[in-house]
Tab-separated table of C-alpha atoms and ligand atoms in Angstrom:
chain	number	residue	atom	x	y	z
A	1	MET	CA	0.000	0.000	0.000
A	2	ARG	CA	2.690	2.389	1.031
A	3	ALA	CA	5.085	1.428	-1.682
A	4	GLN	CA	3.001	2.707	-4.556
A	5	PRO	CA	3.282	6.480	-4.067
A	6	LEU	CA	7.067	6.277	-3.808
A	7	VAL	CA	7.298	5.210	-7.402
A	8	ALA	CA	7.859	8.795	-8.554
A	9	VAL	CA	10.848	9.127	-6.263
A	10	ALA	CA	12.251	5.726	-7.067
A	11	PHE	CA	11.769	6.528	-10.719
A	12	ALA	CA	13.804	9.724	-10.420
A	13	ALA	CA	16.468	7.930	-8.425
A	14	ALA	CA	16.632	5.040	-10.849
A	15	LEU	CA	17.257	7.510	-13.631
A	16	THR	CA	19.956	9.197	-11.594
A	17	LEU	CA	21.586	5.822	-11.261
A	18	ALA	CA	21.309	4.983	-14.909
A	19	GLY	CA	24.579	6.802	-15.588
A	20	CYS	CA	26.219	5.330	-12.547
A	21	SER	CA	28.278	2.544	-14.056
A	22	SER	CA	31.092	2.935	-11.519
A	23	ALA	CA	28.735	2.166	-8.668
A	24	ALA	CA	29.587	-1.505	-8.500
A	25	PRO	CA	29.824	-2.665	-4.909
A	26	THR	CA	33.539	-2.891	-4.285
A	27	ALA	CA	33.263	-3.028	-0.527
A	28	SER	CA	33.218	-6.364	1.175
A	29	GLN	CA	30.643	-7.009	3.850
A	30	SER	CA	32.041	-7.050	7.341
A	31	PRO	CA	31.991	-10.654	8.591
A	32	SER	CA	30.471	-9.545	11.898
A	33	SER	CA	26.783	-9.305	11.046
A	34	ALA	CA	24.508	-7.139	13.133
A	35	ALA	CA	22.882	-10.324	14.385
A	36	SER	CA	26.123	-11.705	15.839
A	37	ALA	CA	27.271	-8.433	17.471
A	38	PRO	CA	28.139	-8.841	21.155
A	39	ALA	CA	25.388	-7.901	23.580
A	40	GLY	CA	26.067	-4.397	24.875
A	41	GLY	CA	27.862	-3.376	21.716
A	42	ALA	CA	31.223	-3.749	20.010
A	43	GLY	CA	32.959	-1.296	22.359
A	44	GLY	CA	35.055	1.769	21.622
A	45	ASP	CA	34.210	5.243	20.355
A	46	VAL	CA	31.432	5.604	17.798
A	47	GLY	CA	31.738	8.958	16.032
A	48	VAL	CA	28.406	10.038	14.514
A	49	PHE	CA	28.379	12.946	12.073
A	50	THR	CA	25.188	14.986	11.579
A	51	TRP	CA	24.105	18.616	11.327
A	52	TRP	CA	21.726	18.238	14.260
A	53	ALA	CA	23.780	20.466	16.536
A	54	ASP	CA	21.385	23.073	17.899
A	55	GLY	CA	17.904	23.688	19.248
A	56	SER	CA	15.142	21.274	18.317
A	57	GLU	CA	17.392	19.249	15.997
A	58	LYS	CA	19.788	18.586	18.861
A	59	VAL	CA	16.841	17.347	20.928
A	60	GLY	CA	16.168	14.681	18.273
A	61	LEU	CA	19.779	13.519	18.242
A	62	GLU	CA	19.871	13.482	22.041
A	63	ALA	CA	16.873	11.115	22.106
A	64	LEU	CA	18.903	8.685	20.005
A	65	GLU	CA	22.066	9.183	22.013
A	66	LYS	CA	20.226	8.380	25.252
A	67	LEU	CA	18.798	5.162	23.838
A	68	PHE	CA	22.129	4.214	22.295
A	69	LYS	CA	23.841	4.500	25.680
A	70	GLU	CA	21.169	2.294	27.245
A	71	LYS	CA	21.277	-0.388	24.556
A	72	TYR	CA	24.999	-0.380	23.840
A	73	PRO	CA	26.746	0.363	27.159
A	74	ASN	CA	30.078	-0.928	25.818
A	75	ASP	CA	30.129	1.821	23.177
A	76	THR	CA	30.988	5.496	23.641
A	77	PHE	CA	28.865	7.846	21.527
A	78	VAL	CA	30.943	10.683	20.108
A	79	ASN	CA	28.859	13.549	18.786
A	80	LEU	CA	30.500	15.008	15.673
A	81	ALA	CA	27.592	17.314	14.743
A	82	VAL	CA	28.381	20.463	12.757
A	83	ALA	CA	25.737	23.208	13.057
A	84	GLY	CA	23.870	24.610	10.043
A	85	GLY	CA	20.470	23.519	8.701
A	86	ALA	CA	20.325	21.147	5.725
A	87	GLY	CA	24.025	20.404	6.223
A	88	SER	CA	24.919	23.842	4.886
A	89	ASN	CA	28.245	23.777	6.781
A	90	ALA	CA	28.462	20.091	7.616
A	91	LYS	CA	28.634	18.762	4.078
A	92	ALA	CA	31.862	20.604	3.226
A	93	LYS	CA	33.520	19.342	6.428
A	94	LEU	CA	32.307	15.816	5.730
A	95	ALA	CA	33.590	15.923	2.151
A	96	ALA	CA	37.021	17.029	3.408
A	97	ASP	CA	37.118	14.311	6.088
A	98	LEU	CA	36.155	11.614	3.570
A	99	GLN	CA	38.697	12.945	1.098
A	100	ASN	CA	41.436	12.954	3.734
A	101	GLY	CA	40.760	9.380	4.807
A	102	ASN	CA	39.348	10.492	8.147
A	103	PRO	CA	35.733	9.260	8.009
A	104	PRO	CA	33.380	9.293	10.988
A	105	ASP	CA	31.922	5.933	12.047
A	106	SER	CA	28.571	6.943	10.568
A	107	PHE	CA	27.191	10.017	8.818
A	108	GLN	CA	23.818	11.402	7.801
A	109	GLY	CA	23.030	11.264	4.088
A	110	HIS	CA	19.719	11.820	2.314
A	111	ALA	CA	18.049	8.892	0.594
A	112	GLY	CA	18.103	9.267	-3.191
A	113	ALA	CA	20.546	11.178	-5.379
A	114	GLU	CA	22.669	12.537	-2.527
A	115	LEU	CA	23.387	9.072	-1.111
A	116	GLN	CA	24.232	7.868	-4.586
A	117	ASP	CA	26.993	10.507	-4.735
A	118	TYR	CA	28.738	8.725	-1.861
A	119	ILE	CA	28.163	5.311	-3.411
A	120	ARG	CA	29.528	6.475	-6.737
A	121	ALA	CA	32.601	7.905	-5.005
A	122	ASP	CA	33.104	4.525	-3.280
A	123	GLN	CA	32.981	6.190	0.147
A	124	ILE	CA	30.437	3.948	1.871
A	125	GLU	CA	29.946	0.224	2.499
A	126	PRO	CA	26.844	-1.892	1.981
A	127	VAL	CA	24.826	-2.564	5.128
A	128	ASN	CA	22.616	-5.368	3.812
A	129	ASP	CA	23.193	-7.437	6.941
A	130	VAL	CA	21.941	-4.676	9.241
A	131	ILE	CA	18.859	-4.049	7.100
A	132	THR	CA	18.107	-7.779	6.944
A	133	THR	CA	18.405	-8.145	10.714
A	134	LEU	CA	16.092	-5.138	11.152
A	135	GLY	CA	13.425	-6.853	9.037
A	136	GLY	CA	14.265	-5.697	5.493
A	137	ALA	CA	11.407	-5.104	3.096
A	138	SER	CA	8.874	-6.403	5.583
A	139	VAL	CA	9.392	-3.268	7.722
A	140	PHE	CA	10.843	-0.653	5.326
A	141	PRO	CA	8.886	0.405	2.199
A	142	GLN	CA	10.473	-1.326	-0.783
A	143	ASN	CA	10.643	1.866	-2.801
A	144	LEU	CA	12.450	3.649	0.022
A	145	LEU	CA	14.938	0.766	0.084
A	146	ASP	CA	15.285	1.231	-3.679
A	147	LEU	CA	16.583	4.749	-3.037
A	148	LEU	CA	19.316	3.275	-0.858
A	149	THR	CA	20.232	0.413	-3.153
A	150	VAL	CA	22.715	0.040	-5.986
A	151	GLN	CA	23.204	-3.231	-7.809
A	152	GLY	CA	21.538	-5.256	-5.090
A	153	ASN	CA	23.402	-3.682	-2.181
A	154	ILE	CA	21.743	-1.426	0.393
A	155	TYR	CA	23.982	1.428	1.520
A	156	SER	CA	22.308	3.070	4.496
A	157	VAL	CA	19.678	2.719	7.197
A	158	PRO	CA	16.830	5.264	7.066
A	159	SER	CA	16.026	6.984	10.348
A	160	ASN	CA	13.017	9.051	9.355
A	161	ILE	CA	10.901	10.654	6.647
A	162	HIS	CA	10.350	14.424	6.536
A	163	ARG	CA	7.844	16.459	4.555
A	164	ALA	CA	9.161	19.663	2.973
A	165	ASN	CA	5.992	21.315	1.546
A	166	VAL	CA	4.451	22.602	4.759
A	167	VAL	CA	3.333	26.160	5.513
A	168	TRP	CA	3.524	27.009	9.215
A	169	ALA	CA	1.232	29.881	10.124
A	170	ASN	CA	0.448	32.112	13.080
A	171	PRO	CA	-3.385	32.118	13.496
A	172	GLU	CA	-3.421	35.366	15.504
A	173	VAL	CA	-1.629	37.207	12.717
A	174	LEU	CA	-3.891	35.695	10.051
A	175	LYS	CA	-6.944	36.796	12.019
A	176	LYS	CA	-5.778	40.419	12.012
A	177	ALA	CA	-6.086	40.503	8.238
A	178	GLY	CA	-8.985	38.100	7.753
A	179	ALA	CA	-6.651	35.828	5.787
A	180	SER	CA	-8.028	32.382	4.949
A	181	ALA	CA	-6.976	29.341	6.929
A	182	GLU	CA	-5.765	27.531	3.821
A	183	PRO	CA	-5.585	29.331	0.456
A	184	ALA	CA	-6.469	27.145	-2.529
A	185	ASP	CA	-3.503	27.984	-4.735
A	186	ILE	CA	-0.483	30.259	-4.987
A	187	ASP	CA	-2.506	33.172	-6.404
A	188	ALA	CA	-5.002	33.001	-3.547
A	189	TRP	CA	-2.091	32.795	-1.129
A	190	LEU	CA	-0.479	35.901	-2.648
A	191	ALA	CA	-3.827	37.716	-2.299
A	192	ASP	CA	-3.826	36.833	1.412
A	193	MET	CA	-0.280	38.137	1.719
A	194	GLN	CA	-1.425	41.455	0.276
A	195	LYS	CA	-4.272	41.542	2.826
A	196	LEU	CA	-1.731	40.959	5.574
A	197	LYS	CA	0.473	43.713	4.260
A	198	ASP	CA	-2.530	46.079	4.097
A	199	ALA	CA	-3.330	45.190	7.700
A	200	GLY	CA	0.163	46.307	8.734
A	201	VAL	CA	1.974	42.946	8.879
A	202	ALA	CA	5.461	43.895	7.697
A	203	THR	CA	6.541	40.319	6.891
A	204	PRO	CA	3.734	38.115	5.578
A	205	LEU	CA	6.268	35.387	4.655
A	206	SER	CA	9.512	34.611	6.466
A	207	VAL	CA	12.504	33.131	4.661
A	208	GLY	CA	15.985	32.179	5.787
A	209	GLY	CA	19.168	31.767	3.759
A	210	THR	CA	19.744	30.151	0.388
A	211	TRP	CA	18.722	26.543	1.107
A	212	THR	CA	15.410	27.649	2.634
A	213	GLN	CA	14.768	29.682	-0.522
A	214	LEU	CA	15.600	26.689	-2.707
A	215	GLN	CA	13.141	24.627	-0.683
A	216	LEU	CA	10.441	27.309	-1.059
A	217	PHE	CA	11.103	27.372	-4.794
A	218	GLU	CA	10.807	23.576	-5.121
A	219	THR	CA	7.373	23.693	-3.508
A	220	VAL	CA	6.268	26.369	-5.993
A	221	LEU	CA	7.546	24.186	-8.842
A	222	ILE	CA	5.416	21.315	-7.507
A	223	ALA	CA	2.386	23.620	-7.227
A	224	ASP	CA	2.728	24.885	-10.791
A	225	LEU	CA	3.900	21.742	-12.602
A	226	GLY	CA	2.153	18.993	-10.633
A	227	VAL	CA	4.055	15.946	-9.407
A	228	ASP	CA	4.551	14.363	-12.801
A	229	GLY	CA	5.796	17.545	-14.470
A	230	TYR	CA	8.047	18.225	-11.481
A	231	THR	CA	9.525	14.704	-11.404
A	232	GLN	CA	10.141	14.880	-15.126
A	233	LEU	CA	12.514	17.821	-14.498
A	234	PHE	CA	15.104	15.433	-13.052
A	235	THR	CA	15.261	13.235	-16.109
A	236	ALA	CA	17.426	13.800	-19.175
A	237	GLN	CA	14.243	15.077	-20.913
A	238	GLY	CA	13.460	17.650	-18.208
A	239	ASP	CA	12.623	21.057	-19.701
A	240	TRP	CA	13.707	23.776	-17.270
A	241	GLY	CA	12.939	26.448	-19.867
A	242	SER	CA	9.243	25.491	-20.102
A	243	ASP	CA	6.295	27.828	-19.547
A	244	GLY	CA	5.508	25.900	-16.365
A	245	VAL	CA	8.944	26.644	-14.884
A	246	LYS	CA	8.644	30.305	-15.991
A	247	LYS	CA	5.272	30.536	-14.262
A	248	ALA	CA	6.782	29.073	-11.083
A	249	VAL	CA	9.672	31.547	-11.231
A	250	ALA	CA	7.186	34.442	-11.564
A	251	HIS	CA	5.163	33.129	-8.600
A	252	TYR	CA	8.333	32.677	-6.596
A	253	ALA	CA	9.423	36.260	-7.351
A	254	LYS	CA	6.036	37.538	-6.110
A	255	LEU	CA	6.273	35.449	-2.940
A	256	LEU	CA	9.705	36.915	-2.199
A	257	SER	CA	8.258	40.425	-2.544
A	258	TYR	CA	6.267	39.660	0.643
A	259	ALA	CA	9.257	38.259	2.536
A	260	ASN	CA	11.846	39.632	4.925
A	261	THR	CA	15.396	40.390	3.837
A	262	ALA	CA	17.671	37.422	4.515
A	263	SER	CA	21.370	36.767	4.156
A	264	ASP	CA	22.680	33.660	2.374
A	265	GLY	CA	23.701	31.958	5.610
A	266	ASP	CA	20.590	32.698	7.723
A	267	ASP	CA	19.437	29.418	9.249
A	268	TRP	CA	15.897	28.058	9.453
A	269	PRO	CA	15.147	28.484	13.200
A	270	GLY	CA	15.167	32.288	12.810
A	271	ALA	CA	12.624	32.075	9.974
A	272	THR	CA	10.356	29.712	11.928
A	273	ASP	CA	10.740	31.805	15.099
A	274	ALA	CA	9.388	34.801	13.157
A	275	VAL	CA	6.064	32.920	12.906
A	276	ILE	CA	6.302	31.752	16.508
A	277	ASN	CA	6.716	35.300	17.828
A	278	GLY	CA	4.140	36.845	15.486
A	279	LYS	CA	6.570	38.869	13.361
A	280	ALA	CA	5.577	36.882	10.261
A	281	ALA	CA	2.373	35.150	9.200
A	282	TYR	CA	3.837	32.212	7.244
A	283	ASN	CA	7.015	30.171	6.909
A	284	VAL	CA	7.509	27.326	4.445
A	285	MET	CA	9.650	24.810	6.262
A	286	GLY	CA	10.117	21.074	6.492
A	287	ASP	CA	8.327	19.443	9.361
A	288	TRP	CA	11.398	19.601	11.583
A	289	ALA	CA	9.726	22.993	12.337
A	290	VAL	CA	7.094	21.302	14.492
A	291	ALA	CA	9.864	20.376	16.942
A	292	GLN	CA	10.773	24.062	17.160
A	293	PHE	CA	7.158	24.992	18.058
A	294	THR	CA	7.211	22.252	20.704
A	295	LEU	CA	10.555	23.445	22.063
A	296	LYS	CA	9.029	26.901	22.505
A	297	ASN	CA	5.981	25.400	24.292
A	298	LYS	CA	3.565	26.374	21.525
A	299	LYS	CA	0.277	24.524	21.119
A	300	ASP	CA	-0.870	22.961	17.875
A	301	GLY	CA	-4.061	24.640	16.612
A	302	VAL	CA	-3.802	27.436	19.152
A	303	ASP	CA	-0.410	29.063	18.648
A	304	TYR	CA	0.286	27.632	15.203
A	305	THR	CA	-1.425	25.943	12.294
A	306	TYR	CA	-0.087	24.205	9.196
A	307	PHE	CA	-1.180	23.213	5.708
A	308	PRO	CA	0.464	22.021	2.498
A	309	VAL	CA	1.932	24.803	0.360
A	310	PRO	CA	-1.092	26.081	-1.619
A	311	GLY	CA	-1.399	24.143	-4.860
A	312	THR	CA	0.387	21.079	-3.409
A	313	LYS	CA	-2.450	19.482	-1.455
A	314	GLY	CA	-2.279	15.720	-1.973
A	315	VAL	CA	1.487	15.858	-2.568
A	316	PHE	CA	4.118	14.837	-0.030
A	317	ASP	CA	7.411	16.588	-0.835
A	318	PHE	CA	9.651	13.854	0.478
A	319	LEU	CA	13.078	13.508	2.039
A	320	ALA	CA	14.581	10.866	4.299
A	321	ASP	CA	17.638	11.009	6.500
A	322	SER	CA	19.635	7.823	6.508
A	323	PHE	CA	22.880	6.725	8.141
A	324	THR	CA	25.894	5.127	6.536
A	325	LEU	CA	28.848	2.892	7.244
A	326	PRO	CA	31.772	4.819	5.732
A	327	LYS	CA	34.565	2.921	4.051
A	328	ASN	CA	37.546	2.593	6.426
A	329	ALA	CA	35.486	3.631	9.459
A	330	LYS	CA	37.631	3.150	12.567
A	331	ASN	CA	34.955	1.210	14.442
A	332	PRO	CA	32.694	-0.636	11.971
A	333	GLY	CA	31.265	-2.813	14.757
A	334	GLY	CA	30.262	0.336	16.652
A	335	SER	CA	28.844	1.822	13.428
A	336	LYS	CA	26.616	-1.217	13.052
A	337	ASP	CA	25.434	-0.849	16.645
A	338	TRP	CA	24.414	2.731	15.799
A	339	LEU	CA	22.721	1.668	12.558
A	340	SER	CA	20.897	-1.148	14.353
A	341	LEU	CA	19.614	1.312	16.933
A	342	ILE	CA	18.380	3.985	14.528
A	343	GLY	CA	16.638	1.352	12.395
A	344	SER	CA	14.913	-0.364	15.330
A	345	PRO	CA	11.246	0.338	16.211
A	346	GLU	CA	12.341	1.839	19.545
A	347	GLY	CA	14.977	4.052	17.939
A	348	GLN	CA	12.560	5.244	15.278
A	349	LYS	CA	9.878	6.053	17.813
A	350	ALA	CA	12.198	7.958	20.158
A	351	PHE	CA	13.853	9.912	17.370
A	352	ASN	CA	10.789	10.792	15.326
A	353	LEU	CA	8.743	11.852	18.330
A	354	ALA	CA	11.425	14.427	19.064
A	355	LYS	CA	12.303	15.392	15.488
A	356	GLY	CA	8.877	16.119	13.935
A	357	SER	CA	9.407	13.509	11.222
A	358	ILE	CA	7.673	10.144	10.810
A	359	PRO	CA	9.253	6.698	11.124
A	360	ALA	CA	10.653	5.143	7.973
A	361	ARG	CA	9.526	1.772	9.388
A	362	THR	CA	5.934	0.865	8.707
A	363	ASP	CA	5.474	-1.072	11.963
A	364	VAL	CA	5.750	1.814	14.445
A	365	PRO	CA	2.187	2.574	15.616
A	366	SER	CA	0.966	6.147	15.070
A	367	ASP	CA	-1.030	6.205	18.344
A	368	ASP	CA	1.734	7.713	20.455
A	369	PHE	CA	2.551	10.469	17.993
A	370	PRO	CA	1.215	14.043	18.266
A	371	ALA	CA	-1.433	15.421	15.901
A	372	TYR	CA	0.945	16.853	13.318
A	373	GLN	CA	2.844	13.598	12.806
A	374	LYS	CA	-0.425	11.662	12.595
A	375	THR	CA	-1.451	13.887	9.668
A	376	ALA	CA	1.965	13.404	8.043
A	377	MET	CA	1.723	9.611	8.407
A	378	ALA	CA	-1.719	9.640	6.789
A	379	SER	CA	-0.524	11.928	3.961
A	380	PHE	CA	2.531	9.790	3.314
A	381	LYS	CA	0.273	6.776	2.841
A	382	SER	CA	-2.212	8.434	0.513
A	383	ASP	CA	-0.441	11.363	-1.220
A	384	LYS	CA	1.607	11.438	-4.378
A	385	ILE	CA	5.292	11.601	-3.514
A	386	ALA	CA	7.628	14.282	-4.920
A	387	PRO	CA	11.383	14.134	-4.224
A	388	SER	CA	12.921	17.184	-2.506
A	389	ILE	CA	15.568	19.174	-4.358
A	390	ALA	CA	16.977	21.021	-1.348
A	391	HIS	CA	17.330	17.836	0.716
A	392	GLY	CA	19.071	15.379	-1.531
A	393	ALA	CA	16.231	13.201	-2.818
A	394	ALA	CA	15.963	14.552	-6.370
A	395	VAL	CA	19.369	15.878	-7.355
A	396	SER	CA	23.060	15.223	-6.753
A	397	GLN	CA	25.083	17.533	-4.536
A	398	ALA	CA	26.670	19.139	-7.605
A	399	TRP	CA	23.256	19.927	-9.123
A	400	ASN	CA	21.979	21.198	-5.789
A	401	SER	CA	25.025	23.443	-5.533
A	402	ASP	CA	24.460	24.924	-9.020
A	403	MET	CA	20.778	25.519	-8.267
A	404	SER	CA	21.674	27.118	-4.938
A	405	THR	CA	24.053	29.495	-6.684
A	406	ALA	CA	21.271	30.428	-9.138
A	407	ILE	CA	18.727	30.939	-6.345
A	408	SER	CA	21.144	33.056	-4.312
A	409	LYS	CA	21.928	35.185	-7.367
A	410	PHE	CA	18.207	35.595	-8.038
A	411	TYR	CA	17.578	36.674	-4.465
A	412	ARG	CA	19.799	39.688	-5.140
A	413	SER	CA	18.918	40.434	-8.797
A	414	LYS	CA	15.250	39.334	-9.024
A	415	ASP	CA	16.017	38.745	-12.708
A	416	GLN	CA	13.564	36.012	-13.733
A	417	ALA	CA	14.966	35.371	-17.214
A	418	THR	CA	18.464	34.833	-15.790
A	419	LEU	CA	17.161	32.419	-13.174
A	420	VAL	CA	15.517	30.327	-15.900
A	421	THR	CA	18.732	30.404	-17.962
A	422	ASP	CA	20.761	29.350	-14.919
A	423	LEU	CA	18.349	26.498	-14.116
A	424	VAL	CA	18.525	25.262	-17.698
A	425	ALA	CA	22.337	25.363	-17.562
A	426	ALA	CA	22.408	23.540	-14.208
A	427	ALA	CA	20.229	20.754	-15.599
A	428	LYS	CA	22.280	20.484	-18.769
A	429	LYS	CA	25.452	20.121	-16.733
A	430	ASN	CA	24.120	17.681	-14.133
A	431	ALA	CA	21.173	15.637	-15.453
A	432	VAL	CA	22.042	12.037	-16.249
B	501	LIG	C1	17.440	18.389	6.306
B	501	LIG	C2	17.449	17.156	7.176
B	501	LIG	C3	16.477	17.313	8.276
B	501	LIG	C4	16.714	18.617	9.007
B	501	LIG	C5	16.824	19.787	8.054
B	501	LIG	C6	17.146	21.117	8.690
B	501	LIG	O1	18.368	18.297	5.280
B	501	LIG	O2	17.120	16.059	6.386
B	501	LIG	O3	16.550	16.227	9.149
B	501	LIG	O4	17.848	18.470	9.762
B	501	LIG	O5	17.774	19.517	7.084
B	501	LIG	O6	18.430	21.131	9.207
């Protein structure tokens, strides 16, 4: 049931892999399978690299760390987190460490095209044994596993699934302007933003730095092109110069005209906090934002509301964090303890409760989750799935980087024709 909607993502990923002839599994499986690991863990330091260093993201990682210490008392968790949402600082540090032969014992990598970068570069090992011990395809959606698989080998363990196309809104601010609870499409949403402006709200829409803008833009692309048109963009036939993309760029430019002024490096918590403290009406943010509302003691339905980005109802803009076993990790036994924990029902429940995401496993009951996550679980089952650009599902890191440069340039110039030209060039350079 759940596997079906993921086809669009798997399809995009499969195409990404089509040009990936060097992705043959060269790594040998460690003889110590997860099943035969000593009780209490392999022992030694286990260095885990993420970008969950601050605020609500740190709370999610801490939930895992606590459980890891309980389950694997022989192991010593070493937190190698580097701050900066979406890995904006972490990824460069990770690339340097991998390049210099100094890998962590496990690192965070997004399911889909981003993970395939590491596979192609021969930087990570298969973890088939861990996935099998965790229950394999009977507990993880097959099409999610497909995003982690190359030539029969599975290269990471998914910890969670996030939704990127969510508008977080402040109901008090909306009320001031008589703005609707959920506009039907982008034009209706823009009309509400004008109402807010007329009512004296200086910042109808809050944005952060470049990656948050790229994420906003991807949701507008989904709204204007539909899932199929959007997914098509990541194939060799994708037409980034189409009228649909031009329409999305025009919508995006209008949305930015209602937003605050941001610097390239501004992180997401500031943008979400603007909604929390009533400075802004809306923020488009992945559902890690719900953990920020919780951290600030805000109540769902009272202090904040949420809805899919107008025009994307029925679409789940998808990303999944997953954890790897790097080649030449110092403590592969400890890595497998970590992977076994994050892939277990207990690990997935503890982490996702704190993180705002939903379990990647299908056998974690929804009953104990708060209202927002219950809605996300239901949407993930029934919606069409679109792969996120900003968070590694749809495009490689090189393509993401070229699009980010184009989006950052556009933020300063507001030159729509140049943005389209830059997007076309980025696709030409990177599509496989
Ligand atoms: C994403 C990641 C999420 C969350 C977000 C903001 O790339 O998958 O788990 O951390 O960045 O930092």
